[in-house]
Amino acid sequence: MTAQADRTTGAAGAARAPGTVRRRVLVGAAALLMLTGGATLAHGAADGTDGAPAPDGGGHAAHSTGTGTGDASGAGEAGPVGGASRSGGFWMRADGVFSPPGSFVPSDALTYDTALVPAAARIEITQYADRTSHRVGARLRGLVPNRAYGMHVHTSPCAADPASAGPHYQHRASATADPVNEVWLDFRTDRNGDGEAEARHDWGFRDGGARSVIVHDAQGGAGKRVACFTVPFSS
């Protein structure tokens, strides 16, 4: 009986071995995939309804791990994500990694002045709207430390020519530029070159009217266009 039990145990151990090997191979392949930048992850941060960002702007809807965009940190661009909330509002998030026009790896985020907006600097734009308010937020990483930048929503997508993004988006046609009638996202970077801003209004965008954000070398209503990010804003 003892000999038979030993043989049974040995047979069971042998039977489990192939499955154990297969699992180890799969785990090793997954780890290799992550190291080579082949995985993109998405997650939602709920506002109490169905995955929209929290009203304080703290929600993230997606992030990516290394899609080969040339980001020095190994993190690349994630596609835009968004959705509707049960409260009748909607949300959107898009991020990009800046690169010069004509770079080998195309990007929706273009830098026209790498001294002020280095290649591989990052940008994230969020949009949230409900029945009473409309909010656009911006986070940037990897810029010049302790520097002021201007930024506004513009009417057309980015292209190699900075002027292609068109003028500031305006709620009502106006002869002047101001943060009440436009979306201004001026910010100042910290010692790490990171900055963020948010604009709130009681009006939203017209369908197809807002297509990008432009980073300027100075705050206020004008300034040299140093970078651009094409954003799929919702109306």
PDB file of C-alpha atoms in Angstrom:
ATOM      1  CA  MET A   1       0.000   0.000   0.000  1.00  0.00           C
ATOM      2  CA  THR A   2       2.831   2.351   0.807  1.00  0.00           C
ATOM      3  CA  ALA A   3       4.527   1.712  -2.492  1.00  0.00           C
ATOM      4  CA  GLN A   4       1.253   2.235  -4.374  1.00  0.00           C
ATOM      5  CA  ALA A   5       0.580   5.527  -2.588  1.00  0.00           C
ATOM      6  CA  ASP A   6       4.056   6.730  -3.449  1.00  0.00           C
ATOM      7  CA  ARG A   7       3.554   5.846  -7.090  1.00  0.00           C
ATOM      8  CA  THR A   8       0.178   7.650  -7.150  1.00  0.00           C
ATOM      9  CA  THR A   9       1.687  10.771  -5.644  1.00  0.00           C
ATOM     10  CA  GLY A  10       4.504  10.713  -8.136  1.00  0.00           C
ATOM     11  CA  ALA A  11       2.087  10.317 -11.037  1.00  0.00           C
ATOM     12  CA  ALA A  12      -0.027  13.249  -9.843  1.00  0.00           C
ATOM     13  CA  GLY A  13       3.057  15.425  -9.497  1.00  0.00           C
ATOM     14  CA  ALA A  14       4.092  14.511 -13.021  1.00  0.00           C
ATOM     15  CA  ALA A  15       0.613  15.317 -14.295  1.00  0.00           C
ATOM     16  CA  ARG A  16       0.705  18.786 -12.738  1.00  0.00           C
ATOM     17  CA  ALA A  17       4.114  19.677 -14.085  1.00  0.00           C
ATOM     18  CA  PRO A  18       3.092  20.615 -17.686  1.00  0.00           C
ATOM     19  CA  GLY A  19       0.382  22.984 -16.434  1.00  0.00           C
ATOM     20  CA  THR A  20       2.830  24.601 -14.067  1.00  0.00           C
ATOM     21  CA  VAL A  21       5.296  25.077 -16.902  1.00  0.00           C
ATOM     22  CA  ARG A  22       2.621  26.579 -19.146  1.00  0.00           C
ATOM     23  CA  ARG A  23       1.587  29.055 -16.457  1.00  0.00           C
ATOM     24  CA  ARG A  24       5.174  30.104 -15.935  1.00  0.00           C
ATOM     25  CA  VAL A  25       5.632  30.608 -19.666  1.00  0.00           C
ATOM     26  CA  LEU A  26       2.501  32.780 -19.866  1.00  0.00           C
ATOM     27  CA  VAL A  27       3.574  34.883 -16.885  1.00  0.00           C
ATOM     28  CA  GLY A  28       7.017  35.330 -18.414  1.00  0.00           C
ATOM     29  CA  ALA A  29       5.508  36.370 -21.753  1.00  0.00           C
ATOM     30  CA  ALA A  30       3.251  38.932 -20.048  1.00  0.00           C
ATOM     31  CA  ALA A  31       6.210  40.399 -18.200  1.00  0.00           C
ATOM     32  CA  LEU A  32       8.188  40.627 -21.444  1.00  0.00           C
ATOM     33  CA  LEU A  33       5.242  42.348 -23.150  1.00  0.00           C
ATOM     34  CA  MET A  34       5.088  44.997 -20.425  1.00  0.00           C
ATOM     35  CA  LEU A  35       8.834  45.593 -20.600  1.00  0.00           C
ATOM     36  CA  THR A  36       8.759  46.065 -24.364  1.00  0.00           C
ATOM     37  CA  GLY A  37       5.926  48.616 -24.146  1.00  0.00           C
ATOM     38  CA  GLY A  38       3.120  46.624 -25.679  1.00  0.00           C
ATOM     39  CA  ALA A  39       0.378  47.163 -23.113  1.00  0.00           C
ATOM     40  CA  THR A  40      -2.143  49.964 -22.712  1.00  0.00           C
ATOM     41  CA  LEU A  41      -4.256  50.089 -19.564  1.00  0.00           C
ATOM     42  CA  ALA A  42      -7.471  51.999 -18.887  1.00  0.00           C
ATOM     43  CA  HIS A  43      -9.400  52.594 -15.712  1.00  0.00           C
ATOM     44  CA  GLY A  44     -12.158  54.905 -14.490  1.00  0.00           C
ATOM     45  CA  ALA A  45     -12.424  57.158 -11.464  1.00  0.00           C
ATOM     46  CA  ALA A  46     -16.092  57.430 -10.575  1.00  0.00           C
ATOM     47  CA  ASP A  47     -17.958  60.592  -9.689  1.00  0.00           C
ATOM     48  CA  GLY A  48     -20.649  58.590  -7.929  1.00  0.00           C
ATOM     49  CA  THR A  49     -22.426  57.734 -11.182  1.00  0.00           C
ATOM     50  CA  ASP A  50     -20.773  55.665 -13.894  1.00  0.00           C
ATOM     51  CA  GLY A  51     -17.093  56.403 -14.260  1.00  0.00           C
ATOM     52  CA  ALA A  52     -16.938  60.138 -15.000  1.00  0.00           C
ATOM     53  CA  PRO A  53     -14.075  62.047 -13.404  1.00  0.00           C
ATOM     54  CA  ALA A  54     -14.780  63.508 -10.003  1.00  0.00           C
ATOM     55  CA  PRO A  55     -15.892  67.180 -10.046  1.00  0.00           C
ATOM     56  CA  ASP A  56     -12.638  68.262  -8.391  1.00  0.00           C
ATOM     57  CA  GLY A  57     -10.688  67.168 -11.433  1.00  0.00           C
ATOM     58  CA  GLY A  58      -8.958  64.294  -9.665  1.00  0.00           C
ATOM     59  CA  GLY A  59     -10.282  61.539 -11.905  1.00  0.00           C
ATOM     60  CA  HIS A  60      -8.161  59.730 -14.492  1.00  0.00           C
ATOM     61  CA  ALA A  61      -9.821  57.676 -17.157  1.00  0.00           C
ATOM     62  CA  ALA A  62      -6.876  56.007 -18.870  1.00  0.00           C
ATOM     63  CA  HIS A  63      -3.158  55.673 -18.895  1.00  0.00           C
ATOM     64  CA  SER A  64      -0.663  53.829 -21.015  1.00  0.00           C
ATOM     65  CA  THR A  65       2.563  51.990 -20.490  1.00  0.00           C
ATOM     66  CA  GLY A  66       5.065  52.489 -23.246  1.00  0.00           C
ATOM     67  CA  THR A  67       3.610  52.660 -26.739  1.00  0.00           C
ATOM     68  CA  GLY A  68       6.875  53.645 -28.334  1.00  0.00           C
ATOM     69  CA  THR A  69       6.264  57.367 -28.713  1.00  0.00           C
ATOM     70  CA  GLY A  70       9.746  58.269 -27.559  1.00  0.00           C
ATOM     71  CA  ASP A  71       8.802  59.351 -24.058  1.00  0.00           C
ATOM     72  CA  ALA A  72      11.944  59.148 -21.945  1.00  0.00           C
ATOM     73  CA  SER A  73       9.967  57.754 -19.013  1.00  0.00           C
ATOM     74  CA  GLY A  74       8.769  54.800 -21.069  1.00  0.00           C
ATOM     75  CA  ALA A  75       5.125  55.924 -21.017  1.00  0.00           C
ATOM     76  CA  GLY A  76       3.451  56.761 -24.308  1.00  0.00           C
ATOM     77  CA  GLU A  77       0.140  58.143 -25.475  1.00  0.00           C
ATOM     78  CA  ALA A  78      -3.210  56.613 -24.628  1.00  0.00           C
ATOM     79  CA  GLY A  79      -6.166  57.128 -26.924  1.00  0.00           C
ATOM     80  CA  PRO A  80      -8.879  59.588 -25.876  1.00  0.00           C
ATOM     81  CA  VAL A  81     -11.553  58.165 -23.630  1.00  0.00           C
ATOM     82  CA  GLY A  82     -14.857  59.501 -22.361  1.00  0.00           C
ATOM     83  CA  GLY A  83     -18.501  58.815 -21.743  1.00  0.00           C
ATOM     84  CA  ALA A  84     -21.809  60.016 -20.415  1.00  0.00           C
ATOM     85  CA  SER A  85     -22.918  60.150 -16.793  1.00  0.00           C
ATOM     86  CA  ARG A  86     -26.338  59.314 -15.384  1.00  0.00           C
ATOM     87  CA  SER A  87     -26.612  62.903 -14.210  1.00  0.00           C
ATOM     88  CA  GLY A  88     -26.904  64.013 -17.840  1.00  0.00           C
ATOM     89  CA  GLY A  89     -23.327  65.221 -18.251  1.00  0.00           C
ATOM     90  CA  PHE A  90     -20.306  63.876 -20.110  1.00  0.00           C
ATOM     91  CA  TRP A  91     -16.539  63.643 -19.714  1.00  0.00           C
ATOM     92  CA  MET A  92     -13.486  63.238 -21.903  1.00  0.00           C
ATOM     93  CA  ARG A  93      -9.764  62.735 -21.340  1.00  0.00           C
ATOM     94  CA  ALA A  94      -6.904  62.822 -23.862  1.00  0.00           C
ATOM     95  CA  ASP A  95      -3.162  62.777 -23.371  1.00  0.00           C
ATOM     96  CA  GLY A  96      -0.164  63.244 -25.622  1.00  0.00           C
ATOM     97  CA  VAL A  97       3.617  63.200 -25.769  1.00  0.00           C
ATOM     98  CA  PHE A  98       5.133  66.202 -27.539  1.00  0.00           C
ATOM     99  CA  SER A  99       7.333  65.691 -30.584  1.00  0.00           C
ATOM    100  CA  PRO A 100       8.472  68.047 -33.357  1.00  0.00           C
ATOM    101  CA  PRO A 101       6.463  68.118 -36.609  1.00  0.00           C
ATOM    102  CA  GLY A 102       7.628  65.432 -39.020  1.00  0.00           C
ATOM    103  CA  SER A 103       8.959  63.115 -36.318  1.00  0.00           C
ATOM    104  CA  PHE A 104       9.289  59.428 -37.151  1.00  0.00           C
ATOM    105  CA  VAL A 105       6.513  58.563 -34.690  1.00  0.00           C
ATOM    106  CA  PRO A 106       3.488  60.822 -35.362  1.00  0.00           C
ATOM    107  CA  SER A 107       1.796  62.524 -32.426  1.00  0.00           C
ATOM    108  CA  ASP A 108      -1.251  64.703 -31.822  1.00  0.00           C
ATOM    109  CA  ALA A 109       1.005  66.835 -29.592  1.00  0.00           C
ATOM    110  CA  LEU A 110       3.488  69.015 -31.494  1.00  0.00           C
ATOM    111  CA  THR A 111       6.263  71.184 -30.107  1.00  0.00           C
ATOM    112  CA  TYR A 112       7.443  74.129 -32.206  1.00  0.00           C
ATOM    113  CA  ASP A 113      10.083  75.231 -29.677  1.00  0.00           C
ATOM    114  CA  THR A 114      11.897  72.376 -27.940  1.00  0.00           C
ATOM    115  CA  ALA A 115      13.708  74.806 -25.636  1.00  0.00           C
ATOM    116  CA  LEU A 116      10.362  75.706 -24.020  1.00  0.00           C
ATOM    117  CA  VAL A 117       8.415  72.480 -24.647  1.00  0.00           C
ATOM    118  CA  PRO A 118      10.949  69.641 -24.911  1.00  0.00           C
ATOM    119  CA  ALA A 119      10.285  66.551 -26.979  1.00  0.00           C
ATOM    120  CA  ALA A 120       8.823  63.847 -24.697  1.00  0.00           C
ATOM    121  CA  ALA A 121       7.104  66.423 -22.443  1.00  0.00           C
ATOM    122  CA  ARG A 122       3.545  65.319 -21.706  1.00  0.00           C
ATOM    123  CA  ILE A 123       0.110  66.929 -21.778  1.00  0.00           C
ATOM    124  CA  GLU A 124      -3.265  65.767 -20.490  1.00  0.00           C
ATOM    125  CA  ILE A 125      -6.553  67.540 -21.238  1.00  0.00           C
ATOM    126  CA  THR A 126      -9.819  66.731 -19.493  1.00  0.00           C
ATOM    127  CA  GLN A 127     -13.323  67.976 -20.181  1.00  0.00           C
ATOM    128  CA  TYR A 128     -16.348  67.604 -17.936  1.00  0.00           C
ATOM    129  CA  ALA A 129     -19.849  69.033 -18.267  1.00  0.00           C
ATOM    130  CA  ASP A 130     -23.115  68.729 -16.415  1.00  0.00           C
ATOM    131  CA  ARG A 131     -26.373  70.665 -16.465  1.00  0.00           C
ATOM    132  CA  THR A 132     -24.891  73.814 -14.924  1.00  0.00           C
ATOM    133  CA  SER A 133     -21.187  73.991 -15.712  1.00  0.00           C
ATOM    134  CA  HIS A 134     -18.474  73.150 -18.217  1.00  0.00           C
ATOM    135  CA  ARG A 135     -14.895  72.521 -17.145  1.00  0.00           C
ATOM    136  CA  VAL A 136     -11.644  72.068 -19.089  1.00  0.00           C
ATOM    137  CA  GLY A 137      -8.526  71.023 -17.215  1.00  0.00           C
ATOM    138  CA  ALA A 138      -4.871  70.689 -18.237  1.00  0.00           C
ATOM    139  CA  ARG A 139      -1.828  68.963 -16.761  1.00  0.00           C
ATOM    140  CA  LEU A 140       1.647  69.231 -18.291  1.00  0.00           C
ATOM    141  CA  ARG A 141       4.850  67.468 -17.340  1.00  0.00           C
ATOM    142  CA  GLY A 142       8.468  67.958 -18.325  1.00  0.00           C
ATOM    143  CA  LEU A 143       8.510  71.646 -19.285  1.00  0.00           C
ATOM    144  CA  VAL A 144      10.971  74.349 -18.209  1.00  0.00           C
ATOM    145  CA  PRO A 145      10.940  74.622 -14.395  1.00  0.00           C
ATOM    146  CA  ASN A 146       9.558  77.729 -12.671  1.00  0.00           C
ATOM    147  CA  ARG A 147       8.249  79.355 -15.831  1.00  0.00           C
ATOM    148  CA  ALA A 148       4.940  80.959 -16.811  1.00  0.00           C
ATOM    149  CA  TYR A 149       3.105  79.692 -19.905  1.00  0.00           C
ATOM    150  CA  GLY A 150      -0.115  80.726 -21.580  1.00  0.00           C
ATOM    151  CA  MET A 151      -2.589  78.255 -23.051  1.00  0.00           C
ATOM    152  CA  HIS A 152      -5.958  78.539 -24.786  1.00  0.00           C
ATOM    153  CA  VAL A 153      -8.462  76.369 -26.622  1.00  0.00           C
ATOM    154  CA  HIS A 154      -8.288  76.957 -30.398  1.00  0.00           C
ATOM    155  CA  THR A 155     -10.663  76.295 -33.271  1.00  0.00           C
ATOM    156  CA  SER A 156      -8.692  73.962 -35.580  1.00  0.00           C
ATOM    157  CA  PRO A 157      -6.424  70.900 -35.302  1.00  0.00           C
ATOM    158  CA  CYS A 158      -2.647  71.169 -34.990  1.00  0.00           C
ATOM    159  CA  ALA A 159      -0.325  70.969 -37.979  1.00  0.00           C
ATOM    160  CA  ALA A 160       3.315  71.681 -38.827  1.00  0.00           C
ATOM    161  CA  ASP A 161       2.456  75.377 -39.207  1.00  0.00           C
ATOM    162  CA  PRO A 162       1.535  76.767 -35.754  1.00  0.00           C
ATOM    163  CA  ALA A 163      -1.006  79.107 -37.362  1.00  0.00           C
ATOM    164  CA  SER A 164      -3.025  76.115 -38.603  1.00  0.00           C
ATOM    165  CA  ALA A 165      -4.760  75.791 -35.238  1.00  0.00           C
ATOM    166  CA  GLY A 166      -6.702  78.960 -35.976  1.00  0.00           C
ATOM    167  CA  PRO A 167      -7.813  81.609 -33.450  1.00  0.00           C
ATOM    168  CA  HIS A 168      -8.988  81.194 -29.870  1.00  0.00           C
ATOM    169  CA  TYR A 169     -12.333  79.494 -29.468  1.00  0.00           C
ATOM    170  CA  GLN A 170     -14.905  82.138 -28.456  1.00  0.00           C
ATOM    171  CA  HIS A 171     -18.352  81.564 -27.013  1.00  0.00           C
ATOM    172  CA  ARG A 172     -19.558  84.743 -28.708  1.00  0.00           C
ATOM    173  CA  ALA A 173     -17.711  86.595 -31.461  1.00  0.00           C
ATOM    174  CA  SER A 174     -15.736  89.356 -29.795  1.00  0.00           C
ATOM    175  CA  ALA A 175     -13.159  91.921 -30.801  1.00  0.00           C
ATOM    176  CA  THR A 176     -11.174  91.238 -27.644  1.00  0.00           C
ATOM    177  CA  ALA A 177      -9.645  88.151 -26.030  1.00  0.00           C
ATOM    178  CA  ASP A 178     -10.702  87.501 -22.455  1.00  0.00           C
ATOM    179  CA  PRO A 179     -11.068  84.486 -20.136  1.00  0.00           C
ATOM    180  CA  VAL A 180     -14.824  84.990 -19.742  1.00  0.00           C
ATOM    181  CA  ASN A 181     -15.582  84.479 -23.434  1.00  0.00           C
ATOM    182  CA  GLU A 182     -12.688  82.082 -24.139  1.00  0.00           C
ATOM    183  CA  VAL A 183     -11.034  79.102 -22.448  1.00  0.00           C
ATOM    184  CA  TRP A 184      -7.779  80.268 -20.852  1.00  0.00           C
ATOM    185  CA  LEU A 185      -5.518  77.715 -19.191  1.00  0.00           C
ATOM    186  CA  ASP A 186      -2.507  79.817 -18.217  1.00  0.00           C
ATOM    187  CA  PHE A 187      -0.212  78.074 -15.741  1.00  0.00           C
ATOM    188  CA  ARG A 188       3.181  78.255 -14.066  1.00  0.00           C
ATOM    189  CA  THR A 189       5.451  75.228 -13.746  1.00  0.00           C
ATOM    190  CA  ASP A 190       6.985  74.073 -10.493  1.00  0.00           C
ATOM    191  CA  ARG A 191      10.627  73.176  -9.890  1.00  0.00           C
ATOM    192  CA  ASN A 192      10.093  69.896 -11.738  1.00  0.00           C
ATOM    193  CA  GLY A 193       8.660  71.568 -14.838  1.00  0.00           C
ATOM    194  CA  ASP A 194       5.102  70.407 -14.096  1.00  0.00           C
ATOM    195  CA  GLY A 195       2.023  72.628 -14.212  1.00  0.00           C
ATOM    196  CA  GLU A 196      -1.748  72.504 -14.324  1.00  0.00           C
ATOM    197  CA  ALA A 197      -4.750  74.749 -14.847  1.00  0.00           C
ATOM    198  CA  GLU A 198      -8.510  74.645 -15.055  1.00  0.00           C
ATOM    199  CA  ALA A 199     -11.180  76.865 -16.654  1.00  0.00           C
ATOM    200  CA  ARG A 200     -14.880  76.803 -15.758  1.00  0.00           C
ATOM    201  CA  HIS A 201     -17.796  78.351 -17.632  1.00  0.00           C
ATOM    202  CA  ASP A 202     -21.562  78.116 -17.732  1.00  0.00           C
ATOM    203  CA  TRP A 203     -21.423  77.487 -21.495  1.00  0.00           C
ATOM    204  CA  GLY A 204     -20.064  74.622 -23.606  1.00  0.00           C
ATOM    205  CA  PHE A 205     -18.487  74.253 -27.039  1.00  0.00           C
ATOM    206  CA  ARG A 206     -20.340  74.368 -30.324  1.00  0.00           C
ATOM    207  CA  ASP A 207     -20.246  71.123 -32.295  1.00  0.00           C
ATOM    208  CA  GLY A 208     -16.832  70.917 -33.984  1.00  0.00           C
ATOM    209  CA  GLY A 209     -15.897  74.421 -32.892  1.00  0.00           C
ATOM    210  CA  ALA A 210     -13.065  73.543 -30.482  1.00  0.00           C
ATOM    211  CA  ARG A 211     -10.295  71.298 -31.843  1.00  0.00           C
ATOM    212  CA  SER A 212      -7.010  71.939 -30.017  1.00  0.00           C
ATOM    213  CA  VAL A 213      -5.090  73.707 -27.275  1.00  0.00           C
ATOM    214  CA  ILE A 214      -2.109  75.948 -27.977  1.00  0.00           C
ATOM    215  CA  VAL A 215       0.708  76.528 -25.474  1.00  0.00           C
ATOM    216  CA  HIS A 216       2.130  80.073 -25.647  1.00  0.00           C
ATOM    217  CA  ASP A 217       5.431  81.448 -24.411  1.00  0.00           C
ATOM    218  CA  ALA A 218       3.643  84.123 -22.346  1.00  0.00           C
ATOM    219  CA  GLN A 219       0.449  84.405 -20.349  1.00  0.00           C
ATOM    220  CA  GLY A 220      -2.482  86.563 -21.382  1.00  0.00           C
ATOM    221  CA  GLY A 221      -4.381  86.869 -24.610  1.00  0.00           C
ATOM    222  CA  ALA A 222      -1.471  86.383 -27.014  1.00  0.00           C
ATOM    223  CA  GLY A 223       2.080  85.141 -27.310  1.00  0.00           C
ATOM    224  CA  LYS A 224       4.276  82.985 -29.503  1.00  0.00           C
ATOM    225  CA  ARG A 225       2.818  79.560 -30.231  1.00  0.00           C
ATOM    226  CA  VAL A 226       5.327  77.043 -28.857  1.00  0.00           C
ATOM    227  CA  ALA A 227       3.255  73.825 -28.826  1.00  0.00           C
ATOM    228  CA  CYS A 228      -0.120  72.429 -29.878  1.00  0.00           C
ATOM    229  CA  PHE A 229      -2.257  69.414 -28.943  1.00  0.00           C
ATOM    230  CA  THR A 230      -5.200  68.247 -31.051  1.00  0.00           C
ATOM    231  CA  VAL A 231      -8.066  67.380 -28.679  1.00  0.00           C
ATOM    232  CA  PRO A 232     -11.401  65.657 -29.493  1.00  0.00           C
ATOM    233  CA  PHE A 233     -13.525  68.091 -27.474  1.00  0.00           C
ATOM    234  CA  SER A 234     -17.193  67.223 -27.094  1.00  0.00           C
ATOM    235  CA  SER A 235     -20.036  69.693 -27.542  1.00  0.00           C
TER     236      SER A 235
END
